[in-house]
Amino acid sequence: MEQDEEKIRTIVKIANQTYTVIGKESSDHVREASELVDAKMKQLRESNPYLTSTQLAVLAALNISNEYVSLKRQQENETKDEDGTT
C-alpha cells in the first residue's frame, strides 16, 4: 500500500463559520483561497442581504467558477496565438 503524502491541516473562517481544511496545499494557499470565498460572499451579502448562507455559497461558487472559466479561456486563446494556431 502506498503511503499518502502528508496532509496539511489549516483552519479558516468563511462567512463567520470556522472550517478545518485538510489537503496537500500549503496553509498560505488555503488561506488565500478561503479569503477569496469569504470576500465574494461578503460582496454578495451586501447586495443581497436576504439570501441564506447556502444561497450565498452557491452564488459565490458560481461567480468564482465563472471567473476561472473566463481566465482559462483567455489563457487558452493566448497559447493558441503564441503557437500560431487558429
mmCIF file of C-alpha atoms in Angstrom:
data_model
loop_
_atom_site.group_PDB
_atom_site.id
_atom_site.type_symbol
_atom_site.label_atom_id
_atom_site.label_comp_id
_atom_site.label_asym_id
_atom_site.label_seq_id
_atom_site.Cartn_x
_atom_site.Cartn_y
_atom_site.Cartn_z
ATOM 1 C CA MET A 1 0.000 0.000 0.000
ATOM 2 C CA GLU A 2 1.353 3.427 -0.974
ATOM 3 C CA GLN A 3 1.927 5.881 1.792
ATOM 4 C CA ASP A 4 -0.168 9.037 1.368
ATOM 5 C CA GLU A 5 1.620 12.358 1.222
ATOM 6 C CA GLU A 6 1.486 14.205 4.487
ATOM 7 C CA LYS A 7 -1.717 16.222 4.724
ATOM 8 C CA ILE A 8 -1.680 19.813 5.898
ATOM 9 C CA ARG A 9 -4.397 20.949 8.297
ATOM 10 C CA THR A 10 -5.464 24.594 8.041
ATOM 11 C CA ILE A 11 -8.200 26.341 9.999
ATOM 12 C CA VAL A 12 -10.033 29.087 8.099
ATOM 13 C CA LYS A 13 -13.066 31.270 8.669
ATOM 14 C CA ILE A 14 -15.609 31.855 5.895
ATOM 15 C CA ALA A 15 -18.816 33.808 6.479
ATOM 16 C CA ASN A 16 -18.292 33.656 10.238
ATOM 17 C CA GLN A 17 -18.011 29.851 10.174
ATOM 18 C CA THR A 18 -14.800 28.046 11.079
ATOM 19 C CA TYR A 19 -13.617 25.194 8.852
ATOM 20 C CA THR A 20 -10.711 22.802 9.081
ATOM 21 C CA VAL A 21 -9.298 22.144 5.617
ATOM 22 C CA ILE A 22 -7.076 19.113 5.139
ATOM 23 C CA GLY A 23 -5.092 18.744 1.937
ATOM 24 C CA LYS A 24 -1.789 18.878 0.104
ATOM 25 C CA GLU A 25 -1.709 22.643 -0.481
ATOM 26 C CA SER A 26 0.197 24.930 1.851
ATOM 27 C CA SER A 27 -1.666 26.758 4.589
ATOM 28 C CA ASP A 28 -0.951 30.045 2.791
ATOM 29 C CA HIS A 29 -2.586 28.677 -0.366
ATOM 30 C CA VAL A 30 -5.675 27.502 1.539
ATOM 31 C CA ARG A 31 -5.957 30.802 3.410
ATOM 32 C CA GLU A 32 -5.723 32.783 0.173
ATOM 33 C CA ALA A 33 -8.453 30.645 -1.409
ATOM 34 C CA SER A 34 -10.680 30.921 1.669
ATOM 35 C CA GLU A 35 -10.205 34.691 1.790
ATOM 36 C CA LEU A 36 -11.372 34.862 -1.832
ATOM 37 C CA VAL A 37 -14.524 32.884 -0.997
ATOM 38 C CA ASP A 38 -15.158 34.937 2.146
ATOM 39 C CA ALA A 39 -14.759 38.232 0.263
ATOM 40 C CA LYS A 40 -17.065 37.077 -2.530
ATOM 41 C CA MET A 41 -19.721 36.005 -0.008
ATOM 42 C CA LYS A 42 -19.477 39.354 1.802
ATOM 43 C CA GLN A 43 -19.804 41.205 -1.507
ATOM 44 C CA LEU A 44 -22.881 39.186 -2.433
ATOM 45 C CA ARG A 45 -24.389 39.596 1.058
ATOM 46 C CA GLU A 46 -24.101 43.400 0.759
ATOM 47 C CA SER A 47 -26.124 43.462 -2.454
ATOM 48 C CA ASN A 48 -28.455 40.579 -1.453
ATOM 49 C CA PRO A 49 -28.986 40.754 2.329
ATOM 50 C CA TYR A 50 -31.932 38.330 2.358
ATOM 51 C CA LEU A 51 -30.117 35.354 0.846
ATOM 52 C CA THR A 52 -29.392 32.362 3.053
ATOM 53 C CA SER A 53 -25.834 31.237 3.696
ATOM 54 C CA THR A 54 -26.386 28.324 1.318
ATOM 55 C CA GLN A 55 -27.612 30.623 -1.439
ATOM 56 C CA LEU A 56 -24.652 32.934 -0.874
ATOM 57 C CA ALA A 57 -22.242 29.995 -1.024
ATOM 58 C CA VAL A 58 -23.724 28.740 -4.294
ATOM 59 C CA LEU A 59 -23.647 32.201 -5.854
ATOM 60 C CA ALA A 60 -20.064 32.735 -4.666
ATOM 61 C CA ALA A 61 -19.052 29.388 -6.164
ATOM 62 C CA LEU A 62 -20.780 30.271 -9.434
ATOM 63 C CA ASN A 63 -19.115 33.703 -9.572
ATOM 64 C CA ILE A 64 -15.670 32.292 -8.822
ATOM 65 C CA SER A 65 -16.189 29.462 -11.328
ATOM 66 C CA ASN A 66 -17.217 31.983 -13.968
ATOM 67 C CA GLU A 67 -14.039 33.982 -13.332
ATOM 68 C CA TYR A 68 -11.993 30.776 -13.535
ATOM 69 C CA VAL A 69 -13.567 29.682 -16.839
ATOM 70 C CA SER A 70 -13.036 33.158 -18.329
ATOM 71 C CA LEU A 71 -9.361 33.177 -17.306
ATOM 72 C CA LYS A 72 -8.891 29.626 -18.572
ATOM 73 C CA ARG A 73 -10.345 30.531 -21.979
ATOM 74 C CA GLN A 74 -8.226 33.667 -22.120
ATOM 75 C CA GLN A 75 -5.098 31.630 -21.362
ATOM 76 C CA GLU A 76 -6.027 29.016 -23.980
ATOM 77 C CA ASN A 77 -6.545 31.749 -26.579
ATOM 78 C CA GLU A 78 -3.205 33.354 -25.730
ATOM 79 C CA THR A 79 -1.497 29.957 -26.010
ATOM 80 C CA LYS A 80 -3.117 29.410 -29.420
ATOM 81 C CA ASP A 81 -1.976 32.876 -30.548
ATOM 82 C CA GLU A 82 1.599 32.167 -29.415
ATOM 83 C CA ASP A 83 1.609 28.831 -31.244
ATOM 84 C CA GLY A 84 0.125 30.393 -34.353
ATOM 85 C CA THR A 85 -2.825 28.024 -34.154
ATOM 86 C CA THR A 86 -6.289 29.185 -35.087
#
